[in-house]
CSV table of C-alpha atoms in Angstrom, one decimal:
chain,number,residue,atom,x,y,z
A,19,MET,CA,-42.8,93.9,-89.4
A,20,ASN,CA,-39.4,95.4,-89.5
A,21,LEU,CA,-39.9,99.3,-89.0
A,22,LYS,CA,-36.0,100.0,-89.3
A,23,LYS,CA,-36.2,98.4,-92.5
A,24,ILE,CA,-39.4,100.5,-93.8
A,25,GLU,CA,-37.6,103.5,-92.4
A,26,PHE,CA,-34.5,102.8,-94.4
A,27,THR,CA,-36.9,102.1,-97.7
A,28,GLU,CA,-38.5,105.4,-97.0
A,29,VAL,CA,-35.3,107.5,-96.8
A,30,ARG,CA,-34.1,105.9,-100.0
A,31,ASN,CA,-37.6,107.0,-101.8
A,32,TYR,CA,-37.1,110.7,-100.0
A,33,VAL,CA,-33.8,110.8,-101.8
A,34,ILE,CA,-34.9,109.3,-105.1
A,35,PHE,CA,-38.0,111.3,-105.6
A,36,GLY,CA,-36.3,114.4,-104.0
A,37,SER,CA,-33.7,114.3,-106.5
A,38,GLY,CA,-36.3,114.3,-109.1
A,39,GLN,CA,-38.0,117.3,-107.5
A,40,PHE,CA,-35.0,119.2,-107.2
A,41,VAL,CA,-35.2,119.5,-111.1
A,42,ASN,CA,-38.7,120.4,-110.6
A,43,LEU,CA,-37.6,123.4,-108.4
A,44,LEU,CA,-34.7,124.3,-110.6
A,45,ALA,CA,-36.8,124.8,-113.9
A,46,PRO,CA,-38.6,127.9,-112.4
A,47,LEU,CA,-35.5,129.3,-110.8
A,48,LEU,CA,-33.7,129.0,-114.2
A,49,VAL,CA,-36.7,130.2,-116.3
A,50,ALA,CA,-38.0,133.3,-114.1
A,51,PRO,CA,-34.8,135.4,-114.4
A,52,TYR,CA,-34.4,134.6,-117.9
A,53,VAL,CA,-38.2,135.6,-119.0
A,54,ILE,CA,-38.2,138.5,-116.5
A,55,SER,CA,-35.1,140.1,-118.2
A,56,VAL,CA,-36.7,139.6,-121.7
A,57,CYS,CA,-40.1,140.2,-121.1
A,58,GLY,CA,-40.3,142.4,-117.8
A,59,ILE,CA,-41.8,142.0,-114.4
A,60,GLU,CA,-45.3,143.0,-115.6
A,61,GLU,CA,-45.4,140.2,-118.3
A,62,TRP,CA,-43.9,137.7,-115.5
A,63,GLY,CA,-47.1,138.9,-113.5
A,64,LYS,CA,-49.4,138.0,-116.4
A,65,ILE,CA,-47.9,134.7,-116.8
A,66,GLY,CA,-48.2,134.1,-113.0
A,67,ALA,CA,-52.0,135.2,-113.0
A,68,ALA,CA,-52.6,132.8,-115.9
A,69,THR,CA,-50.7,129.9,-114.5
A,70,SER,CA,-52.7,130.3,-111.2
A,71,VAL,CA,-55.9,130.0,-113.4
A,72,PHE,CA,-54.7,126.9,-115.1
A,73,ILE,CA,-53.8,125.2,-112.0
A,74,LEU,CA,-57.3,125.8,-110.5
A,75,LEU,CA,-58.9,124.2,-113.7
A,76,GLU,CA,-56.5,121.3,-113.5
A,77,ILE,CA,-58.2,120.4,-110.3
A,78,PHE,CA,-61.3,119.2,-112.0
A,79,ILE,CA,-59.3,117.0,-114.4
A,80,ASP,CA,-57.1,115.3,-111.5
A,81,PHE,CA,-60.4,115.0,-109.4
A,82,GLY,CA,-59.6,112.6,-106.6
A,83,SER,CA,-56.8,110.7,-108.2
A,84,LYS,CA,-54.0,112.6,-106.3
A,85,LEU,CA,-55.1,111.5,-102.8
A,86,LEU,CA,-57.9,108.9,-103.1
A,87,GLY,CA,-56.2,107.5,-106.2
A,88,VAL,CA,-52.8,107.2,-104.5
A,89,LYS,CA,-54.5,105.2,-101.7
A,90,GLU,CA,-56.4,103.0,-104.1
A,91,ILE,CA,-53.4,102.0,-106.1
A,92,SER,CA,-51.0,101.6,-103.0
A,93,SER,CA,-53.8,99.4,-101.2
A,94,ASN,CA,-54.2,97.0,-104.3
A,95,LYS,CA,-50.4,96.5,-105.7
A,96,GLU,CA,-51.0,92.9,-105.9
A,97,ASN,CA,-54.5,93.2,-107.5
A,98,LYS,CA,-53.7,94.2,-111.2
A,99,ASN,CA,-57.5,93.8,-112.3
A,100,ARG,CA,-58.5,96.2,-109.5
A,101,ILE,CA,-55.9,98.8,-110.7
A,102,ALA,CA,-56.9,98.4,-114.2
A,103,GLU,CA,-60.5,99.1,-113.2
A,104,TYR,CA,-59.9,101.9,-111.2
A,105,LEU,CA,-57.4,103.3,-114.2
A,106,ASN,CA,-60.4,102.8,-116.7
A,107,VAL,CA,-62.8,105.2,-114.5
A,108,THR,CA,-60.2,107.7,-113.6
A,109,TYR,CA,-59.2,108.4,-117.0
A,110,ALA,CA,-62.4,108.1,-118.6
A,111,PHE,CA,-63.6,110.7,-116.4
A,112,ARG,CA,-60.4,112.9,-116.9
A,113,PHE,CA,-61.1,112.9,-120.6
A,114,ILE,CA,-64.9,114.0,-120.3
A,115,MET,CA,-63.6,116.9,-117.8
A,116,LEU,CA,-61.0,118.0,-120.2
A,117,LEU,CA,-63.3,118.4,-123.2
A,118,PHE,CA,-65.9,120.2,-120.9
A,119,ILE,CA,-62.9,122.7,-119.4
A,120,ILE,CA,-61.4,123.6,-122.6
A,121,PHE,CA,-64.9,124.2,-124.0
A,122,CYS,CA,-65.8,126.5,-121.3
A,123,LEU,CA,-62.5,128.1,-121.5
A,124,PHE,CA,-62.8,129.0,-125.1
A,125,LEU,CA,-66.2,130.1,-124.7
A,126,VAL,CA,-64.9,132.6,-121.8
A,127,LEU,CA,-62.2,133.8,-124.2
A,128,PHE,CA,-64.5,134.6,-127.0
A,129,LEU,CA,-67.2,136.3,-124.8
A,130,VAL,CA,-65.1,138.2,-122.3
A,131,PRO,CA,-63.2,141.4,-123.7
A,132,ASN,CA,-59.9,142.3,-122.3
A,133,LEU,CA,-58.6,139.1,-121.7
A,134,ASP,CA,-55.1,138.0,-122.8
A,135,PHE,CA,-56.4,135.7,-125.5
A,136,LYS,CA,-53.3,134.4,-126.8
A,137,LEU,CA,-51.8,133.4,-123.3
A,138,TYR,CA,-54.8,131.6,-122.2
A,139,PHE,CA,-55.4,130.0,-125.6
A,140,LEU,CA,-51.8,128.7,-126.1
A,141,GLY,CA,-51.7,128.1,-122.4
A,142,SER,CA,-54.3,125.4,-122.7
A,143,SER,CA,-51.7,122.9,-123.7
A,144,LEU,CA,-51.2,122.8,-120.0
A,145,LEU,CA,-54.9,121.2,-119.5
A,146,ILE,CA,-54.3,118.6,-122.2
A,147,SER,CA,-51.0,117.4,-120.4
A,148,GLN,CA,-52.7,117.2,-117.1
A,149,PHE,CA,-54.9,114.6,-118.8
A,150,PHE,CA,-51.9,112.4,-119.4
A,151,ASN,CA,-50.1,112.9,-116.1
A,152,PRO,CA,-49.0,109.6,-114.7
A,153,ILE,CA,-47.1,110.8,-111.7
A,154,TRP,CA,-50.0,109.9,-109.4
A,155,PHE,CA,-50.0,106.4,-110.5
A,156,TYR,CA,-46.2,106.1,-110.0
A,157,ILE,CA,-46.5,107.4,-106.5
A,158,GLY,CA,-49.2,104.7,-105.6
A,159,VAL,CA,-47.1,102.0,-106.8
A,160,GLU,CA,-44.0,103.8,-105.2
A,161,ASN,CA,-42.0,103.7,-108.5
A,162,PHE,CA,-40.1,107.1,-107.6
A,163,LYS,CA,-37.2,106.3,-110.1
A,164,ARG,CA,-39.9,106.2,-113.0
A,165,ILE,CA,-41.2,109.6,-111.6
A,166,ASN,CA,-37.7,111.1,-111.7
A,167,LYS,CA,-37.5,110.3,-115.5
A,168,VAL,CA,-41.0,111.9,-116.2
A,169,ILE,CA,-39.7,115.0,-114.2
A,170,ILE,CA,-36.5,115.4,-115.7
A,171,PHE,CA,-37.1,114.7,-119.5
A,172,SER,CA,-40.2,117.2,-119.2
A,173,LYS,CA,-38.6,119.9,-117.4
A,174,ALA,CA,-35.4,119.7,-119.6
A,175,ILE,CA,-37.4,120.2,-122.8
A,176,TYR,CA,-39.3,123.2,-121.1
A,177,ILE,CA,-36.2,125.0,-119.9
A,178,LEU,CA,-34.6,124.5,-123.3
A,179,SER,CA,-37.4,125.6,-125.4
A,180,VAL,CA,-37.9,128.8,-123.4
A,181,TYR,CA,-34.3,129.7,-123.9
A,182,LEU,CA,-34.7,129.0,-127.6
A,183,VAL,CA,-38.3,130.4,-128.3
A,184,VAL,CA,-38.5,133.6,-125.6
A,185,ASN,CA,-36.4,136.2,-127.5
A,186,GLN,CA,-38.5,139.5,-127.2
A,187,LYS,CA,-41.2,141.1,-124.6
A,188,SER,CA,-44.0,139.7,-126.7
A,189,ASP,CA,-42.7,136.1,-126.5
A,190,TYR,CA,-44.3,135.9,-122.9
A,191,ILE,CA,-47.4,134.3,-124.4
A,192,TYR,CA,-45.6,131.2,-125.3
A,193,VAL,CA,-43.9,130.4,-121.6
A,194,ILE,CA,-47.1,128.4,-120.3
A,195,PHE,CA,-47.8,126.9,-123.8
A,196,LEU,CA,-44.0,125.2,-123.7
A,197,LEU,CA,-44.4,124.0,-120.4
A,198,GLY,CA,-47.7,122.2,-121.3
A,199,LEU,CA,-46.2,120.9,-124.6
A,200,ALA,CA,-43.1,119.6,-122.9
A,201,ASN,CA,-45.2,118.0,-120.2
A,202,THR,CA,-47.8,116.6,-122.9
A,203,VAL,CA,-44.8,114.9,-124.9
A,204,VAL,CA,-43.5,113.3,-121.9
A,205,TYR,CA,-46.6,112.4,-119.9
A,206,SER,CA,-48.3,110.9,-122.9
A,207,PHE,CA,-45.4,108.4,-123.4
A,208,TYR,CA,-45.4,106.9,-120.1
A,209,TYR,CA,-49.3,107.0,-120.0
A,210,LEU,CA,-49.2,104.7,-123.1
A,211,LYS,CA,-46.8,102.5,-121.2
A,212,ILE,CA,-49.5,102.2,-118.3
A,213,PHE,CA,-52.4,101.9,-120.9
A,214,LYS,CA,-50.7,98.9,-122.5
A,215,GLU,CA,-49.5,97.2,-119.3
A,216,TYR,CA,-52.9,97.4,-117.7
A,217,LYS,CA,-54.9,96.6,-121.0
A,218,MET,CA,-56.7,99.9,-120.3
A,219,SER,CA,-60.4,100.7,-122.3
A,220,LEU,CA,-61.5,103.8,-121.5
A,221,SER,CA,-64.9,103.1,-123.6
A,222,SER,CA,-65.8,100.1,-121.6
A,223,VAL,CA,-66.6,102.5,-118.5
A,224,SER,CA,-70.2,102.6,-117.8
A,225,LYS,CA,-72.2,105.7,-116.9
A,226,ASN,CA,-73.0,104.4,-113.6
A,227,ARG,CA,-69.5,103.7,-112.6
A,228,LEU,CA,-68.5,107.1,-113.5
A,229,ILE,CA,-71.5,108.4,-111.3
A,230,ASP,CA,-70.3,106.4,-108.4
A,231,ASN,CA,-66.9,107.6,-108.9
A,232,ILE,CA,-68.0,111.1,-108.7
A,233,LYS,CA,-70.2,110.4,-105.6
A,234,ARG,CA,-67.0,109.0,-103.7
A,235,GLU,CA,-64.5,111.4,-104.8
A,236,TYR,CA,-66.5,114.9,-104.9
A,237,PRO,CA,-65.3,115.8,-101.4
A,238,ILE,CA,-61.6,115.5,-102.3
A,239,ILE,CA,-62.4,117.9,-105.5
A,240,VAL,CA,-63.8,120.2,-103.1
A,241,SER,CA,-61.0,119.9,-100.7
A,242,ASN,CA,-58.2,120.2,-103.5
A,243,LEU,CA,-60.2,123.0,-105.2
A,244,SER,CA,-60.5,124.9,-102.0
A,245,ILE,CA,-56.7,124.6,-101.5
A,246,ALA,CA,-55.7,125.6,-104.8
A,247,VAL,CA,-58.0,128.8,-104.5
A,248,TYR,CA,-56.4,129.9,-101.2
A,249,THR,CA,-52.8,129.0,-102.6
A,250,ASN,CA,-53.3,130.3,-106.2
A,251,PHE,CA,-56.1,132.9,-106.2
A,252,PRO,CA,-54.3,135.7,-104.1
A,253,ILE,CA,-52.1,136.5,-107.3
A,254,LEU,CA,-55.3,137.2,-109.1
A,255,ILE,CA,-56.5,139.6,-106.2
A,256,VAL,CA,-53.0,141.3,-106.1
A,257,LYS,CA,-53.3,141.8,-110.0
A,258,TYR,CA,-56.7,143.4,-109.9
A,259,ILE,CA,-55.7,145.5,-106.9
A,260,LEU,CA,-52.2,146.5,-107.3
A,261,GLY,CA,-51.5,145.7,-111.1
A,262,ASP,CA,-49.0,143.6,-112.9
A,263,PHE,CA,-46.1,144.9,-111.3
A,264,TYR,CA,-46.9,143.9,-107.9
A,265,ALA,CA,-48.5,140.6,-109.5
A,266,GLY,CA,-44.9,139.9,-110.5
A,267,ILE,CA,-43.3,140.5,-107.3
A,268,TYR,CA,-46.0,138.3,-105.6
A,269,LYS,CA,-45.3,135.4,-108.1
A,270,ILE,CA,-41.5,135.9,-107.2
A,271,GLY,CA,-42.5,135.4,-103.5
A,272,ASP,CA,-45.0,132.4,-104.2
A,273,MET,CA,-42.0,130.8,-106.1
A,274,PHE,CA,-40.0,130.7,-102.9
A,275,LEU,CA,-42.9,129.2,-100.9
A,276,SER,CA,-43.6,126.8,-103.9
A,277,ILE,CA,-40.0,125.4,-103.6
A,278,LEU,CA,-41.1,124.5,-100.1
A,279,ARG,CA,-44.5,123.4,-100.7
A,280,SER,CA,-42.9,121.0,-103.4
A,281,TYR,CA,-40.5,119.5,-100.6
A,282,LEU,CA,-43.6,119.1,-98.7
A,283,THR,CA,-45.4,117.3,-101.5
A,284,VAL,CA,-42.5,115.0,-101.8
A,285,PHE,CA,-42.6,114.2,-98.2
A,286,PHE,CA,-46.3,113.6,-98.3
A,287,ASN,CA,-46.1,111.5,-101.4
A,288,VAL,CA,-43.4,109.2,-100.1
A,289,SER,CA,-44.9,109.1,-96.5
A,290,PHE,CA,-48.7,108.6,-97.3
A,291,PRO,CA,-48.5,105.3,-99.2
A,292,ARG,CA,-46.0,103.9,-96.5
A,293,PHE,CA,-48.3,105.0,-93.7
A,294,CYS,CA,-51.1,103.4,-95.2
A,295,ASN,CA,-49.3,100.1,-95.6
A,296,ILE,CA,-48.1,100.0,-92.0
A,297,TYR,CA,-51.4,101.0,-90.5
A,298,PHE,CA,-53.4,98.3,-91.8
A,299,GLU,CA,-51.0,95.8,-90.5
A,300,ASN,CA,-50.1,97.4,-87.1
A,301,LYS,CA,-51.9,100.6,-85.9
A,302,ARG,CA,-49.5,101.4,-83.0
A,303,GLU,CA,-46.4,101.0,-85.1
A,304,ALA,CA,-48.0,103.5,-87.7
A,305,ILE,CA,-48.5,106.3,-85.3
A,306,SER,CA,-45.1,106.0,-83.9
A,307,HIS,CA,-43.7,106.0,-87.4
A,308,LEU,CA,-45.8,108.9,-88.3
A,309,LYS,CA,-44.6,110.8,-85.1
A,310,LYS,CA,-41.0,110.1,-85.8
A,311,ILE,CA,-40.9,111.0,-89.6
A,312,ASN,CA,-42.9,114.4,-89.1
A,313,ILE,CA,-40.8,115.8,-86.1
A,314,ALA,CA,-37.6,115.1,-88.1
A,315,ASN,CA,-39.4,116.6,-91.3
A,316,ILE,CA,-40.3,119.9,-89.3
A,317,ILE,CA,-36.7,120.4,-87.7
A,318,PHE,CA,-35.4,119.8,-91.4
A,319,LEU,CA,-37.7,122.4,-92.8
A,320,ALA,CA,-37.0,125.0,-90.1
A,321,LEU,CA,-33.3,124.7,-90.9
A,322,ILE,CA,-34.0,125.2,-94.7
A,323,VAL,CA,-36.2,128.2,-94.3
A,324,ILE,CA,-33.5,130.2,-92.0
A,325,THR,CA,-30.8,129.0,-94.3
A,326,LEU,CA,-32.7,130.4,-97.4
A,327,CYS,CA,-33.5,133.4,-95.6
A,328,VAL,CA,-30.0,134.5,-94.8
A,329,ILE,CA,-28.8,133.4,-98.2
A,330,SER,CA,-31.5,135.6,-99.9
A,331,PHE,CA,-30.3,138.6,-97.9
A,332,PHE,CA,-26.7,138.7,-98.9
A,333,PHE,CA,-27.4,137.5,-102.4
A,334,ILE,CA,-30.0,140.0,-103.5
A,335,ASN,CA,-28.1,142.9,-101.9
A,336,GLU,CA,-25.1,142.0,-104.3
A,337,PHE,CA,-27.1,143.3,-107.3
A,338,GLY,CA,-27.4,147.0,-106.6
A,339,LEU,CA,-31.0,146.8,-107.4
A,340,ASP,CA,-33.6,149.7,-107.3
A,341,LYS,CA,-34.8,150.3,-103.8
A,342,LYS,CA,-38.4,149.5,-104.6
A,343,LEU,CA,-37.7,146.3,-106.1
A,344,LEU,CA,-35.1,145.3,-103.5
A,345,ASN,CA,-37.6,145.9,-100.6
A,346,SER,CA,-40.3,144.0,-102.6
A,347,LEU,CA,-37.8,141.0,-103.0
A,348,LEU,CA,-36.6,140.9,-99.7
A,349,PHE,CA,-40.3,141.0,-98.3
A,350,CYS,CA,-40.8,137.8,-100.5
A,351,THR,CA,-38.7,135.9,-97.9
A,352,ASN,CA,-41.7,136.2,-95.6
A,353,PHE,CA,-43.6,133.7,-97.7
A,354,LEU,CA,-40.9,131.1,-96.5
A,355,PHE,CA,-42.1,130.7,-93.0
A,356,VAL,CA,-45.6,129.9,-94.2
A,357,SER,CA,-44.3,126.3,-94.9
A,358,LEU,CA,-43.7,125.6,-91.4
A,359,ILE,CA,-47.2,126.3,-90.2
A,360,VAL,CA,-48.4,123.7,-93.4
A,361,ALA,CA,-45.9,121.2,-92.3
A,362,LEU,CA,-47.6,120.9,-88.9
A,363,ASN,CA,-50.9,119.8,-90.4
A,364,ILE,CA,-49.4,116.9,-92.6
A,365,PRO,CA,-49.8,113.9,-90.1
A,366,PHE,CA,-53.1,114.7,-89.0
A,367,TYR,CA,-54.2,115.5,-92.6
A,368,GLN,CA,-52.9,111.9,-93.4
A,369,MET,CA,-54.8,110.6,-90.7
A,370,LEU,CA,-58.2,112.1,-91.6
A,371,ILE,CA,-57.8,110.7,-95.4
A,372,LEU,CA,-56.8,107.3,-94.1
A,373,LYS,CA,-60.2,107.1,-92.0
A,374,ASN,CA,-62.1,108.6,-95.1
A,375,HIS,CA,-62.8,111.8,-93.7
A,376,GLN,CA,-62.5,113.6,-96.7
A,377,ASN,CA,-65.9,115.6,-95.9
A,378,LYS,CA,-64.3,117.4,-93.1
A,379,ILE,CA,-61.3,118.3,-94.9
A,380,ALA,CA,-63.4,119.6,-97.7
A,381,ARG,CA,-65.4,122.0,-95.4
A,382,ILE,CA,-62.3,123.2,-93.6
A,383,SER,CA,-60.8,123.9,-97.1
A,384,PHE,CA,-63.9,125.7,-98.4
A,385,LEU,CA,-63.9,127.9,-95.3
A,386,GLY,CA,-60.3,128.5,-95.7
A,387,SER,CA,-60.8,129.6,-99.4
A,388,LEU,CA,-63.8,132.0,-98.1
A,389,LEU,CA,-61.5,133.3,-95.3
A,390,MET,CA,-58.7,134.0,-97.9
A,391,PHE,CA,-61.2,135.9,-100.5
A,392,VAL,CA,-62.1,138.3,-97.7
A,393,SER,CA,-58.9,138.8,-95.8
A,394,CYS,CA,-56.8,139.0,-99.1
A,395,TYR,CA,-59.1,141.4,-100.8
A,396,PHE,CA,-59.3,144.0,-97.8
A,397,LEU,CA,-55.7,143.7,-96.5
A,398,SER,CA,-54.2,144.0,-99.8
A,399,LYS,CA,-56.4,147.1,-100.3
A,400,ASN,CA,-55.3,148.8,-97.2
A,401,PHE,CA,-51.7,147.3,-96.6
A,402,ASN,CA,-50.7,146.6,-100.3
A,403,LEU,CA,-48.4,143.7,-100.8
A,404,GLN,CA,-47.8,143.1,-97.0
A,405,GLY,CA,-51.6,142.6,-96.7
A,406,SER,CA,-51.5,139.8,-99.0
A,407,ILE,CA,-48.9,137.9,-96.9
A,408,ILE,CA,-50.8,138.7,-93.8
A,409,SER,CA,-53.7,137.1,-95.5
A,410,ILE,CA,-52.0,133.8,-96.2
A,411,TYR,CA,-50.6,133.3,-92.7
A,412,ILE,CA,-54.3,133.8,-91.4
A,413,VAL,CA,-55.8,131.2,-93.7
A,414,GLU,CA,-53.0,129.0,-93.1
A,415,VAL,CA,-53.1,129.0,-89.3
A,416,PHE,CA,-56.9,128.7,-89.5
A,417,ILE,CA,-56.7,125.6,-91.6
A,418,THR,CA,-53.8,124.0,-89.6
A,419,THR,CA,-55.5,124.5,-86.5
A,420,SER,CA,-58.8,123.0,-87.7
A,421,ILE,CA,-57.2,120.0,-89.3
A,422,ILE,CA,-55.4,119.2,-85.9
A,423,LEU,CA,-58.5,119.8,-83.9
A,424,SER,CA,-60.6,117.5,-86.2
A,425,SER,CA,-58.1,114.7,-86.3
A,426,LEU,CA,-57.8,114.8,-82.5
A,427,SER,CA,-61.5,114.8,-81.9
A,428,LEU,CA,-61.4,111.6,-84.3
A,429,PHE,CA,-59.1,110.0,-81.9
A,430,LYS,CA,-61.2,110.6,-78.9
A,431,LYS,CA,-63.9,109.1,-80.5
A,432,ASN,CA,-62.0,105.8,-81.4
A,433,ASP,CA,-60.7,105.7,-78.0
């Protein structure tokens, strides 16, 4: 196997996929200042809290497709029938979960008082878009150019529609709706392409196949849900304890972190299918490849974090902001260093997935989410916004350490 050729292809994929993700990251940076200036920081906090709720609900629609699905597709590139079979089961289950989640959401909206009904009702468009989302499939087949088109078209429609529709404070209720609408339009177009190419038939999926799929992938949903909880739930705790203003500030800090999490997602999505392909042919080369690309990734990420911190410090000071808001925004740069901790566990996380140790990942993630609930609540209550960021560091250190130790113990058993 020509490892240099593989590494060149992988670098090319990083560049192609990364350029699309740049647009993905640019969208909130263009939308956030505009929405905050028109609607206010409190309404931005409401949008942030609602977005976190929808991200949690989307996990049930995705189920295991973002990890096991990518692995299944990448391992069967030459077997079109196997891919079609997997697509049928996956999207049939997604459709059932979509109907169930929307029903539960509307039930909660009607029964629970004091919820922002319009914001959540309109925001349910985000759940519909997630059913159609084809990006996980294109990652599996390593068609990163197609992913770029999906991202660029959907985000262009979203940004343009926000600037056209959001013109007064009360229009904050449309921000999530417009994101869901833009995604639905673009995702459904490419979903139909896949549907026709693989001659999909959701109605042909048997009950037993769906049950088998659930049994195989449920550890991943536990893991993904736990990860989503400890990354998205803190803003809900901040909103509950400190109010919408600090939830808005937290959302800005989380946006900084999301930029780097998105970069790590690009790195993971490009490197994982390639790592799987090499590993099944030559384990020694695969491990060497994994070490090399992850060391380079951590060094590159450290340079990005330091650069962003320096730029943020000088950039924010130029605006002459209120001292309370200025200190809060500068504090948000502390979120950036969390990404370095996350980056450390990526190679070990990939190894556990490759070896089908989803149960270990699920247990670690579940314990991490419990730790987040306890630490974020008590630390935020005693140390305000500073407590929430301390909580994130505690949880990420725990999860990274646990994943590394689990992976190392797996290596010892194999030896």
